[in-house]
Short mmCIF file of C-alpha atoms and ligand atoms in Angstrom, two decimals:
data_model
loop_
_atom_site.label_atom_id
_atom_site.label_comp_id
_atom_site.label_asym_id
_atom_site.label_seq_id
_atom_site.Cartn_x
_atom_site.Cartn_y
_atom_site.Cartn_z
CA MET A 1 -61.84 10.67 16.44
CA ARG A 2 -58.78 9.90 18.45
CA LEU A 3 -56.04 8.06 16.67
CA VAL A 4 -56.89 4.52 17.68
CA ARG A 5 -54.06 2.01 17.71
CA GLN A 6 -54.26 0.20 14.42
CA GLU A 7 -52.88 -3.14 15.62
CA GLY A 8 -55.30 -5.86 16.77
CA GLY A 9 -58.89 -4.97 17.61
CA ASN A 10 -60.47 -7.12 14.92
CA ARG A 11 -62.94 -9.88 15.65
CA GLY A 12 -61.25 -12.05 13.07
CA GLY A 13 -63.84 -14.72 12.16
CA VAL A 14 -64.41 -15.81 8.59
CA GLY A 15 -67.82 -15.55 6.90
CA GLU A 16 -69.15 -12.80 9.16
CA SER A 17 -72.41 -11.04 8.57
CA VAL A 18 -72.23 -7.34 7.88
CA LEU A 19 -75.08 -4.80 8.20
CA ASP A 20 -77.22 -7.80 9.22
CA LEU A 21 -76.62 -9.35 5.79
CA PRO A 22 -75.32 -12.91 5.57
CA PRO A 23 -71.98 -13.42 3.78
CA GLN A 24 -73.73 -15.06 0.83
CA ALA A 25 -75.70 -11.87 0.15
CA LEU A 26 -72.53 -9.78 0.26
CA GLU A 27 -70.72 -12.24 -2.02
CA ARG A 28 -73.61 -11.98 -4.44
CA ILE A 29 -73.47 -8.17 -4.51
CA ALA A 30 -69.68 -8.23 -4.92
CA GLY A 31 -69.99 -10.85 -7.67
CA GLU A 32 -72.69 -9.00 -9.60
CA VAL A 33 -71.62 -5.38 -9.09
CA GLY A 34 -67.87 -5.94 -8.68
CA THR A 35 -65.48 -4.50 -6.10
CA PRO A 36 -64.73 -2.10 -4.59
CA VAL A 37 -68.34 -1.33 -3.76
CA PHE A 38 -69.97 0.64 -0.95
CA VAL A 39 -73.01 -1.13 0.48
CA TYR A 40 -75.55 0.77 2.58
CA SER A 41 -78.51 -0.42 4.61
CA ALA A 42 -81.65 1.74 4.52
CA ASP A 43 -82.91 -0.10 7.59
CA LYS A 44 -79.80 0.83 9.60
CA ILE A 45 -80.21 4.49 8.63
CA ALA A 46 -83.82 4.35 9.81
CA GLU A 47 -82.73 2.64 13.05
CA GLN A 48 -80.24 5.42 13.80
CA HIS A 49 -82.85 8.04 13.03
CA ARG A 50 -85.28 6.34 15.40
CA ALA A 51 -82.68 6.27 18.19
CA LEU A 52 -81.99 10.00 17.87
CA SER A 53 -85.68 10.94 17.57
CA GLN A 54 -86.46 8.91 20.66
CA ALA A 55 -83.65 10.59 22.61
CA LEU A 56 -85.09 14.00 21.64
CA ALA A 57 -88.73 13.03 22.15
CA GLY A 58 -90.73 15.69 23.98
CA ILE A 59 -88.38 18.47 22.86
CA SER A 60 -89.34 20.73 20.01
CA HIS A 61 -86.65 19.77 17.52
CA ARG A 62 -85.81 19.22 13.86
CA ILE A 63 -83.11 16.90 12.50
CA HIS A 64 -81.25 18.12 9.43
CA TYR A 65 -79.09 15.42 7.85
CA SER A 66 -75.64 16.74 7.03
CA VAL A 67 -75.35 15.95 3.35
CA LYS A 68 -71.54 16.10 3.25
CA ALA A 69 -71.37 12.71 5.02
CA ASN A 70 -72.90 10.95 2.03
CA SER A 71 -74.56 12.90 -0.74
CA SER A 72 -75.58 10.14 -3.15
CA LEU A 73 -79.06 10.66 -4.52
CA GLY A 74 -80.18 7.18 -3.42
CA ILE A 75 -79.19 7.97 0.17
CA LEU A 76 -80.78 11.42 0.07
CA ARG A 77 -83.99 9.76 -1.01
CA VAL A 78 -83.90 7.49 2.06
CA ILE A 79 -83.34 10.54 4.25
CA ARG A 80 -86.18 12.43 2.59
CA ASP A 81 -88.54 9.51 3.07
CA LEU A 82 -87.70 9.58 6.79
CA GLY A 83 -88.99 13.16 6.82
CA LEU A 84 -85.72 14.86 7.74
CA GLY A 85 -84.41 18.23 6.65
CA VAL A 86 -80.88 18.72 5.31
CA ASP A 87 -77.77 20.74 6.09
CA ILE A 88 -75.73 21.69 3.03
CA VAL A 89 -72.51 23.58 2.34
CA SER A 90 -72.20 24.10 -1.41
CA MET A 91 -73.97 24.71 -4.69
CA GLY A 92 -73.42 21.07 -5.61
CA GLU A 93 -75.12 19.88 -2.43
CA LEU A 94 -77.95 22.33 -3.07
CA ALA A 95 -78.50 20.86 -6.54
CA ARG A 96 -78.43 17.34 -5.12
CA VAL A 97 -80.99 17.94 -2.39
CA LEU A 98 -83.32 19.73 -4.78
CA ARG A 99 -82.98 16.83 -7.22
CA ALA A 100 -83.77 14.40 -4.39
CA GLY A 101 -86.99 16.29 -3.76
CA PHE A 102 -86.32 18.22 -0.54
CA SER A 103 -88.36 21.33 -0.13
CA PRO A 104 -86.23 24.52 0.05
CA ALA A 105 -87.80 25.30 3.42
CA ASP A 106 -86.13 22.15 4.80
CA ILE A 107 -82.62 23.27 3.86
CA VAL A 108 -80.07 24.85 6.20
CA PHE A 109 -77.15 26.30 4.25
CA SER A 110 -73.87 26.71 6.19
CA GLY A 111 -70.24 26.94 5.13
CA ALA A 112 -67.23 29.11 5.94
CA GLY A 113 -66.67 30.24 2.36
CA LYS A 114 -69.91 30.53 0.47
CA THR A 115 -69.38 32.29 -2.84
CA CYS A 116 -71.55 35.08 -4.17
CA ALA A 117 -73.00 32.64 -6.71
CA GLU A 118 -73.86 30.18 -3.93
CA LEU A 119 -75.57 32.84 -1.85
CA GLU A 120 -77.53 33.97 -4.88
CA ALA A 121 -78.60 30.39 -5.66
CA ALA A 122 -79.67 29.91 -2.05
CA LEU A 123 -81.83 33.06 -2.18
CA GLU A 124 -83.19 32.16 -5.57
CA CYS A 125 -84.53 28.83 -4.39
CA GLY A 126 -85.54 30.18 -0.98
CA VAL A 127 -83.61 27.99 1.48
CA GLY A 128 -85.13 27.80 4.95
CA LEU A 129 -82.10 29.12 6.81
CA LEU A 130 -78.79 30.64 5.74
CA ASN A 131 -76.12 30.43 8.42
CA LEU A 132 -73.80 33.41 8.23
CA GLU A 133 -70.17 32.90 9.12
CA SER A 134 -68.55 36.30 8.48
CA GLU A 135 -69.09 40.04 8.16
CA TRP A 136 -68.06 39.84 4.53
CA GLU A 137 -70.78 37.31 3.83
CA LEU A 138 -73.33 39.53 5.53
CA GLU A 139 -72.34 42.49 3.38
CA ILE A 140 -72.87 40.49 0.19
CA LEU A 141 -76.07 38.89 1.39
CA CYS A 142 -77.47 42.24 2.44
CA ARG A 143 -76.93 43.51 -1.08
CA LEU A 144 -78.35 40.39 -2.70
CA ALA A 145 -81.40 40.36 -0.44
CA ARG A 146 -82.56 43.82 -1.50
CA ASP A 147 -85.90 43.77 -3.32
CA ARG A 148 -86.65 40.22 -2.23
CA LYS A 149 -88.93 38.82 0.39
CA PRO A 150 -87.29 38.67 3.86
CA VAL A 151 -84.47 36.15 4.13
CA ASP A 152 -84.13 33.99 7.24
CA VAL A 153 -80.58 33.88 8.51
CA GLY A 154 -78.71 32.41 11.44
CA ILE A 155 -75.32 33.18 12.88
CA ARG A 156 -72.91 30.28 13.19
CA VAL A 157 -71.05 31.09 16.37
CA ASN A 158 -67.52 29.98 17.13
CA PRO A 159 -67.87 29.40 20.89
CA ASP A 160 -64.18 28.53 21.45
CA VAL A 161 -64.81 25.01 22.70
CA THR A 162 -62.34 22.13 22.50
CA THR A 163 -63.47 18.62 21.60
CA ASP A 164 -61.81 15.24 22.05
CA THR A 165 -61.51 14.69 18.31
CA HIS A 166 -58.79 14.56 15.68
CA PRO A 167 -57.33 18.06 15.24
CA TYR A 168 -58.46 18.12 11.61
CA THR A 169 -62.10 17.73 12.61
CA GLN A 170 -62.22 20.25 15.45
CA THR A 171 -64.04 23.33 14.23
CA ALA A 172 -64.95 25.51 17.19
CA ARG A 173 -61.71 26.75 18.72
CA ALA A 174 -60.67 30.40 18.61
CA GLY A 175 -58.44 30.75 15.57
CA HIS A 176 -60.38 28.29 13.43
CA LYS A 177 -61.85 29.51 10.16
CA PHE A 178 -65.39 28.48 11.11
CA GLY A 179 -68.12 30.64 12.54
CA VAL A 180 -68.22 34.10 14.07
CA PRO A 181 -66.11 34.53 17.23
CA ARG A 182 -68.42 34.80 20.21
CA ASP A 183 -67.32 38.35 21.03
CA GLN A 184 -68.30 39.54 17.54
CA VAL A 185 -71.80 38.05 17.50
CA VAL A 186 -73.68 40.97 19.05
CA ASP A 187 -72.14 43.39 16.60
CA LEU A 188 -72.99 41.15 13.64
CA ALA A 189 -76.56 40.80 14.90
CA ARG A 190 -76.87 44.62 14.98
CA ARG A 191 -75.75 44.79 11.38
CA ILE A 192 -78.22 42.09 10.40
CA MET A 193 -81.01 44.13 11.97
CA ARG A 194 -79.87 47.26 10.17
CA CYS A 195 -79.90 45.42 6.86
CA GLY A 196 -83.68 45.51 6.73
CA ASN A 197 -84.45 42.52 4.61
CA LEU A 198 -82.85 39.85 6.81
CA ARG A 199 -84.50 38.15 9.79
CA LEU A 200 -82.22 36.69 12.45
CA ARG A 201 -83.85 33.33 13.18
CA SER A 202 -81.16 31.16 14.69
CA LEU A 203 -77.93 30.96 16.63
CA GLY A 204 -75.86 27.93 15.76
CA MET A 205 -72.58 26.12 16.21
CA HIS A 206 -70.82 23.06 14.93
CA LEU A 207 -68.12 21.91 17.34
CA GLY A 208 -66.39 19.22 15.32
CA SER A 209 -66.93 15.66 14.25
CA GLN A 210 -66.91 12.27 16.01
CA ILE A 211 -67.40 13.82 19.46
CA SER A 212 -67.82 11.20 22.18
CA GLN A 213 -68.38 13.45 25.23
CA ALA A 214 -71.42 15.57 25.98
CA GLU A 215 -69.47 18.20 27.89
CA PRO A 216 -68.33 20.26 24.88
CA TYR A 217 -71.96 20.40 23.71
CA ARG A 218 -72.98 21.67 27.14
CA ARG A 219 -70.37 24.44 27.03
CA GLY A 220 -71.18 25.38 23.45
CA ALA A 221 -74.93 25.40 24.07
CA ALA A 222 -74.47 27.53 27.19
CA CYS A 223 -72.59 30.06 25.09
CA LEU A 224 -75.42 30.13 22.53
CA GLY A 225 -77.95 30.57 25.35
CA GLU A 226 -76.09 33.55 26.81
CA LEU A 227 -75.81 35.14 23.39
CA ALA A 228 -79.50 34.55 22.67
CA ASP A 229 -80.37 36.36 25.91
CA LYS A 230 -78.15 39.29 24.96
CA LEU A 231 -79.77 39.54 21.54
CA VAL A 232 -83.26 39.45 23.00
CA ARG A 233 -82.28 42.24 25.44
CA MET A 234 -81.09 44.32 22.55
CA GLY A 235 -84.41 43.91 20.76
CA VAL A 236 -84.05 40.86 18.53
CA ASP A 237 -87.52 39.31 18.58
CA THR A 238 -87.19 36.94 15.63
CA LEU A 239 -85.11 34.09 17.09
CA ALA A 240 -86.76 30.72 16.54
CA SER A 241 -84.05 28.08 16.97
CA ILE A 242 -80.77 27.02 18.48
CA ASP A 243 -78.71 24.91 16.07
CA VAL A 244 -76.21 22.68 17.88
CA GLY A 245 -74.71 21.28 14.68
CA GLY A 246 -73.62 17.71 14.13
CA GLY A 247 -70.59 15.79 15.35
CA LEU A 248 -72.39 13.06 17.30
CA GLY A 249 -69.77 10.35 17.76
CA ILE A 250 -70.39 6.72 16.87
CA SER A 251 -68.45 3.62 17.83
CA TYR A 252 -66.14 2.30 15.14
CA GLY A 253 -65.20 -0.61 17.38
CA PRO A 254 -62.90 0.17 20.27
CA ASP A 255 -63.94 3.81 20.71
CA PRO A 256 -67.05 4.82 22.68
CA ALA A 257 -70.11 6.43 21.07
CA LEU A 258 -71.66 9.64 22.38
CA ASP A 259 -74.37 8.85 24.92
CA LEU A 260 -77.58 10.21 23.39
CA GLY A 261 -79.24 10.82 26.77
CA GLU A 262 -76.26 12.90 27.91
CA PHE A 263 -76.29 14.74 24.59
CA ARG A 264 -79.98 15.58 25.02
CA ASP A 265 -79.40 16.77 28.59
CA ALA A 266 -76.50 18.94 27.42
CA VAL A 267 -78.34 20.78 24.66
CA ALA A 268 -82.12 20.57 25.04
CA GLY A 269 -82.65 22.93 27.99
CA VAL A 270 -80.87 25.82 26.33
CA ALA A 271 -83.42 25.81 23.53
CA SER A 272 -86.59 24.73 25.33
CA SER A 273 -86.17 27.07 28.32
CA ARG A 274 -86.18 29.98 25.87
CA GLY A 275 -89.08 28.70 23.81
CA LEU A 276 -86.78 27.97 20.87
CA ALA A 277 -86.64 24.85 18.69
CA LEU A 278 -83.54 22.68 18.73
CA LEU A 279 -81.84 21.96 15.39
CA VAL A 280 -79.41 19.04 15.12
CA GLU A 281 -77.28 18.28 12.04
CA PRO A 282 -75.98 14.72 12.24
CA GLY A 283 -74.15 13.17 9.31
CA ARG A 284 -71.94 10.37 10.57
CA PHE A 285 -74.45 9.33 13.24
CA LEU A 286 -77.01 8.37 10.59
CA LEU A 287 -74.69 6.96 7.91
CA GLY A 288 -71.39 5.86 9.46
CA ASN A 289 -72.29 2.38 10.64
CA SER A 290 -75.03 2.03 8.03
CA GLY A 291 -72.50 1.27 5.32
CA CYS A 292 -69.40 -0.77 4.56
CA LEU A 293 -66.89 -1.00 1.75
CA LEU A 294 -66.49 -4.41 0.13
CA THR A 295 -63.07 -5.06 -1.34
CA ARG A 296 -61.32 -8.08 -2.82
CA VAL A 297 -57.80 -9.20 -1.85
CA ILE A 298 -55.54 -8.99 -4.89
CA CYS A 299 -52.44 -10.57 -3.39
CA ARG A 300 -50.61 -11.29 -0.19
CA LYS A 301 -46.90 -11.09 0.52
CA ARG A 302 -44.26 -10.95 3.24
CA SER A 303 -41.79 -8.13 3.70
CA GLY A 304 -39.53 -7.18 6.61
CA GLY A 305 -41.29 -9.62 8.92
CA ARG A 306 -44.75 -8.29 8.12
CA THR A 307 -47.57 -9.89 6.18
CA ILE A 308 -49.14 -7.56 3.65
CA VAL A 309 -52.51 -8.01 2.01
CA ILE A 310 -53.13 -5.78 -1.02
CA THR A 311 -56.78 -5.06 -1.78
CA ASP A 312 -58.54 -3.52 -4.76
CA ALA A 313 -59.76 -0.61 -2.58
CA GLY A 314 -57.32 1.95 -1.28
CA MET A 315 -56.99 5.52 -0.09
CA ASN A 316 -58.60 6.80 -3.27
CA ASP A 317 -61.77 4.90 -2.31
CA PHE A 318 -61.62 5.33 1.44
CA LEU A 319 -59.36 8.04 2.79
CA ARG A 320 -60.15 8.07 6.52
CA PRO A 321 -57.44 5.60 7.64
CA SER A 322 -54.74 7.40 5.65
CA LEU A 323 -55.87 10.95 6.41
CA TYR A 324 -56.78 10.69 10.10
CA GLY A 325 -55.21 7.38 11.13
CA ALA A 326 -58.83 6.37 11.73
CA TYR A 327 -59.55 2.81 12.85
CA HIS A 328 -62.09 0.85 10.83
CA GLU A 329 -62.79 -2.75 11.64
CA ILE A 330 -62.14 -5.14 8.75
CA ARG A 331 -64.07 -8.40 8.45
CA VAL A 332 -63.45 -11.41 6.26
CA VAL A 333 -66.73 -12.02 4.45
CA ALA A 334 -65.43 -14.90 2.32
CA GLU A 335 -62.13 -16.68 2.53
CA GLY A 336 -59.56 -16.48 -0.27
CA ALA A 337 -56.88 -18.83 -1.49
CA GLY A 338 -54.49 -20.17 1.17
CA GLY A 339 -52.39 -17.36 2.57
CA GLY A 340 -50.18 -16.47 -0.39
CA GLY A 341 -48.53 -19.89 -0.54
CA ASP A 342 -47.72 -19.92 3.16
CA ALA A 343 -50.76 -21.28 4.95
CA SER A 344 -48.91 -21.68 8.26
CA ARG A 345 -48.84 -17.89 8.52
CA ASP A 346 -52.58 -17.51 8.04
CA HIS A 347 -53.01 -16.26 11.62
CA ASP A 348 -50.25 -13.65 11.55
CA PRO A 349 -51.35 -10.04 11.87
CA VAL A 350 -51.69 -8.52 8.43
CA ASP A 351 -51.39 -5.01 7.05
CA VAL A 352 -54.36 -4.41 4.76
CA VAL A 353 -53.19 -1.90 2.17
CA GLY A 354 -54.51 -0.42 -1.06
CA PRO A 355 -53.03 -0.58 -4.55
CA ASN A 356 -52.08 3.12 -4.80
CA CYS A 357 -48.48 4.25 -5.08
CA GLU A 358 -48.23 5.70 -1.56
CA THR A 359 -46.89 4.01 1.53
CA GLY A 360 -49.62 5.80 3.47
CA ASP A 361 -52.26 3.94 1.44
CA PHE A 362 -53.74 1.56 4.00
CA LEU A 363 -57.12 0.41 5.30
CA GLY A 364 -55.92 -1.23 8.51
CA MET A 365 -52.58 -2.26 9.99
CA GLY A 366 -51.69 -5.32 12.05
CA ARG A 367 -55.12 -6.98 11.84
CA ARG A 368 -55.85 -10.60 12.66
CA LEU A 369 -57.69 -11.78 9.57
CA ALA A 370 -57.72 -15.52 9.06
CA GLY A 371 -58.48 -16.46 5.47
CA ALA A 372 -57.48 -13.15 3.91
CA GLY A 373 -55.70 -14.75 0.99
CA PRO A 374 -55.95 -13.72 -2.66
CA GLY A 375 -59.58 -13.54 -3.77
CA ALA A 376 -60.94 -13.12 -0.21
CA LEU A 377 -63.81 -10.67 0.17
CA LEU A 378 -63.27 -8.15 2.97
CA ALA A 379 -65.67 -5.62 4.46
CA VAL A 380 -64.30 -2.35 5.80
CA MET A 381 -66.80 -1.39 8.45
CA GLY A 382 -68.14 2.05 9.30
CA ALA A 383 -67.64 3.32 5.76
CA GLY A 384 -71.11 4.79 5.20
CA ALA A 385 -70.13 8.35 6.15
CA TYR A 386 -67.18 10.28 4.70
CA GLY A 387 -66.41 7.29 2.48
CA PHE A 388 -67.51 7.71 -1.11
CA VAL A 389 -67.76 11.51 -0.75
CA MET A 390 -64.05 11.74 0.02
CA SER A 391 -62.98 9.32 -2.69
CA SER A 392 -60.87 10.43 -5.65
CA ASN A 393 -59.47 9.28 -8.95
CA TYR A 394 -55.90 9.21 -7.67
CA ASN A 395 -53.76 6.85 -9.76
CA SER A 396 -56.54 7.16 -12.38
CA ARG A 397 -58.75 4.69 -10.59
CA PRO A 398 -62.45 4.86 -11.39
CA ARG A 399 -64.54 5.54 -8.30
CA ALA A 400 -66.43 2.65 -6.72
CA ALA A 401 -70.03 1.63 -7.23
CA GLU A 402 -72.66 2.13 -4.51
CA VAL A 403 -75.41 -0.26 -3.55
CA LEU A 404 -78.40 0.26 -1.28
CA VAL A 405 -80.01 -2.65 0.54
CA ARG A 406 -83.55 -2.47 1.82
CA GLU A 407 -85.90 -5.18 3.04
CA GLY A 408 -84.01 -8.10 1.49
CA LYS A 409 -83.40 -6.42 -1.89
CA TYR A 410 -80.48 -4.52 -3.34
CA ALA A 411 -80.19 -1.77 -5.92
CA VAL A 412 -77.20 -0.09 -7.53
CA ILE A 413 -77.54 3.60 -6.66
CA ARG A 414 -74.32 4.61 -8.40
CA GLN A 415 -72.67 2.86 -11.30
CA ARG A 416 -68.96 2.24 -11.05
CA GLU A 417 -67.07 4.90 -13.00
CA THR A 418 -65.53 3.81 -16.26
CA VAL A 419 -62.12 4.66 -17.63
CA GLU A 420 -63.92 6.86 -20.18
CA ASP A 421 -65.54 8.79 -17.29
CA LEU A 422 -62.04 9.51 -15.99
CA MET A 423 -61.14 11.48 -19.09
CA ARG A 424 -64.43 13.35 -19.49
CA GLY A 425 -63.79 17.04 -20.15
CA GLU A 426 -60.11 16.51 -20.99
CA THR A 427 -58.43 16.92 -24.33
CA ASP A 428 -55.06 16.01 -25.75
CA SER A 429 -55.42 18.63 -28.48
CA PRO A 430 -56.02 21.93 -26.65
CA ARG A 431 -57.48 25.04 -28.32
CA TRP A 432 -55.05 27.79 -27.52
CA VAL A 433 -56.29 31.26 -26.64
CA ASN A 434 -54.12 34.37 -27.14
CA LEU A 435 -53.11 36.15 -23.92
N1 LLP B 501 -72.90 20.54 10.44
C1 LLP B 501 -71.82 21.19 9.98
C2 LLP B 501 -71.87 22.65 9.84
C3 LLP B 501 -70.65 20.48 9.64
O1 LLP B 501 -69.58 21.13 9.20
C4 LLP B 501 -70.63 19.07 9.78
C5 LLP B 501 -69.42 18.30 9.44
C6 LLP B 501 -71.79 18.43 10.24
C7 LLP B 501 -72.90 19.20 10.57
C8 LLP B 501 -71.89 16.94 10.38
O2 LLP B 501 -70.96 16.41 11.24
P1 LLP B 501 -71.06 14.86 11.65
O3 LLP B 501 -72.37 14.69 12.39
O4 LLP B 501 -71.04 14.05 10.43
O5 LLP B 501 -69.87 14.62 12.50
N2 LLP B 501 -64.25 14.07 6.98
C9 LLP B 501 -64.31 13.99 8.41
C10 LLP B 501 -65.54 14.66 8.98
C11 LLP B 501 -65.65 16.12 8.63
C12 LLP B 501 -66.95 16.73 9.09
C13 LLP B 501 -67.11 18.14 8.63
N3 LLP B 501 -68.31 18.81 9.07
C14 LLP B 501 -64.22 12.52 8.84
O6 LLP B 501 -64.16 11.65 7.98
O7 LLP B 501 -64.19 12.24 10.02
#
């Protein structure tokens, strides 16, 4: 994501529909479940899945949803019902996908720092593919894999490709912690072969997140293709797939989405011309615009010539604006009381900020939001991916509830945390242990 200018950009009407739901439906959810609340649309997730499947039609491929984008069990269930596989990066995500009913064979396990315990858990349950990211990891895996049935592994390659994204979400440049540098791949493959009980099934990459151009994918895929050829020449006859990772950019409003046709053209040939399957690991593409965050305006005030609207959701609920300067459209679902006692200023640009004690706690700056007075219900758009999963209890705020909407019905898929939940596992009378 590029840092999109925060000022302006909003559509600004009152009573807008969101996720194809009329404002009354959103008001009802907010009224019954409370705010802040994340609302997701199962139909939108299915729509995004359809779009990607259609773009890849005719190519042997498998879509693995990247669980880190939104790992709630209710969402995983939607993904499972669509027939997708998953991409996971931790023991916690492994437990979640197993709970949601995914078969181990449908799991790709990646991650730059998998612990010994995580590798062991992955072997124990028999994940479909383990992507190796370092020599160290290989050494441990090789030891753990002894006396087991053969383990399918891939190499996540760092192809040294730059993307047009926020520096924090670029992952494939030389010097980054992710993947195996391209010039070390052949050597690692040799070691995998020597290990005996490992089968090298895949070469993969993940370039970064919110990528809007196909060109980096083309360069990355070309690198994987060249490496695959080298491995075949040196006798590797087990390769079955090329994994091009996730990162498919969506439009959050002013910024362009990745063109799916161009994406397909950039990556498909590399796999199909070698008789390999294409693996894709989208997270944001499926969830980003399939969810929003509903928040209520607490108060509105003027300071230093600016109008400030303070909402009950902040950086602890939705970190992307504060962490990346990311732009998220904000809509007024239902009008509040008249402009903080100064109705004439109702059309001034407003800074929509959270209640946390940080000046960097904001959802959107300089927005035109008529009707955003106290009590107004706002929807922060594009909050389905990297929303709840990145939320925290900062300022001792309970984390938000989550609601799933499907075919004209809604269900709470996560209860709002309580203040009691916040203190679970803590004590004010510690049991001291001698050192
Ligand atoms: N595969 C791997 C190995 C990944 O590391 C990621 C994301 C994905 C797939 C899915 O990427 P996606 O399709 O969602 O772009 N918190 C950041 C995004 C970090 C993504 C990390 N890895 C944000 O809010 O923009």
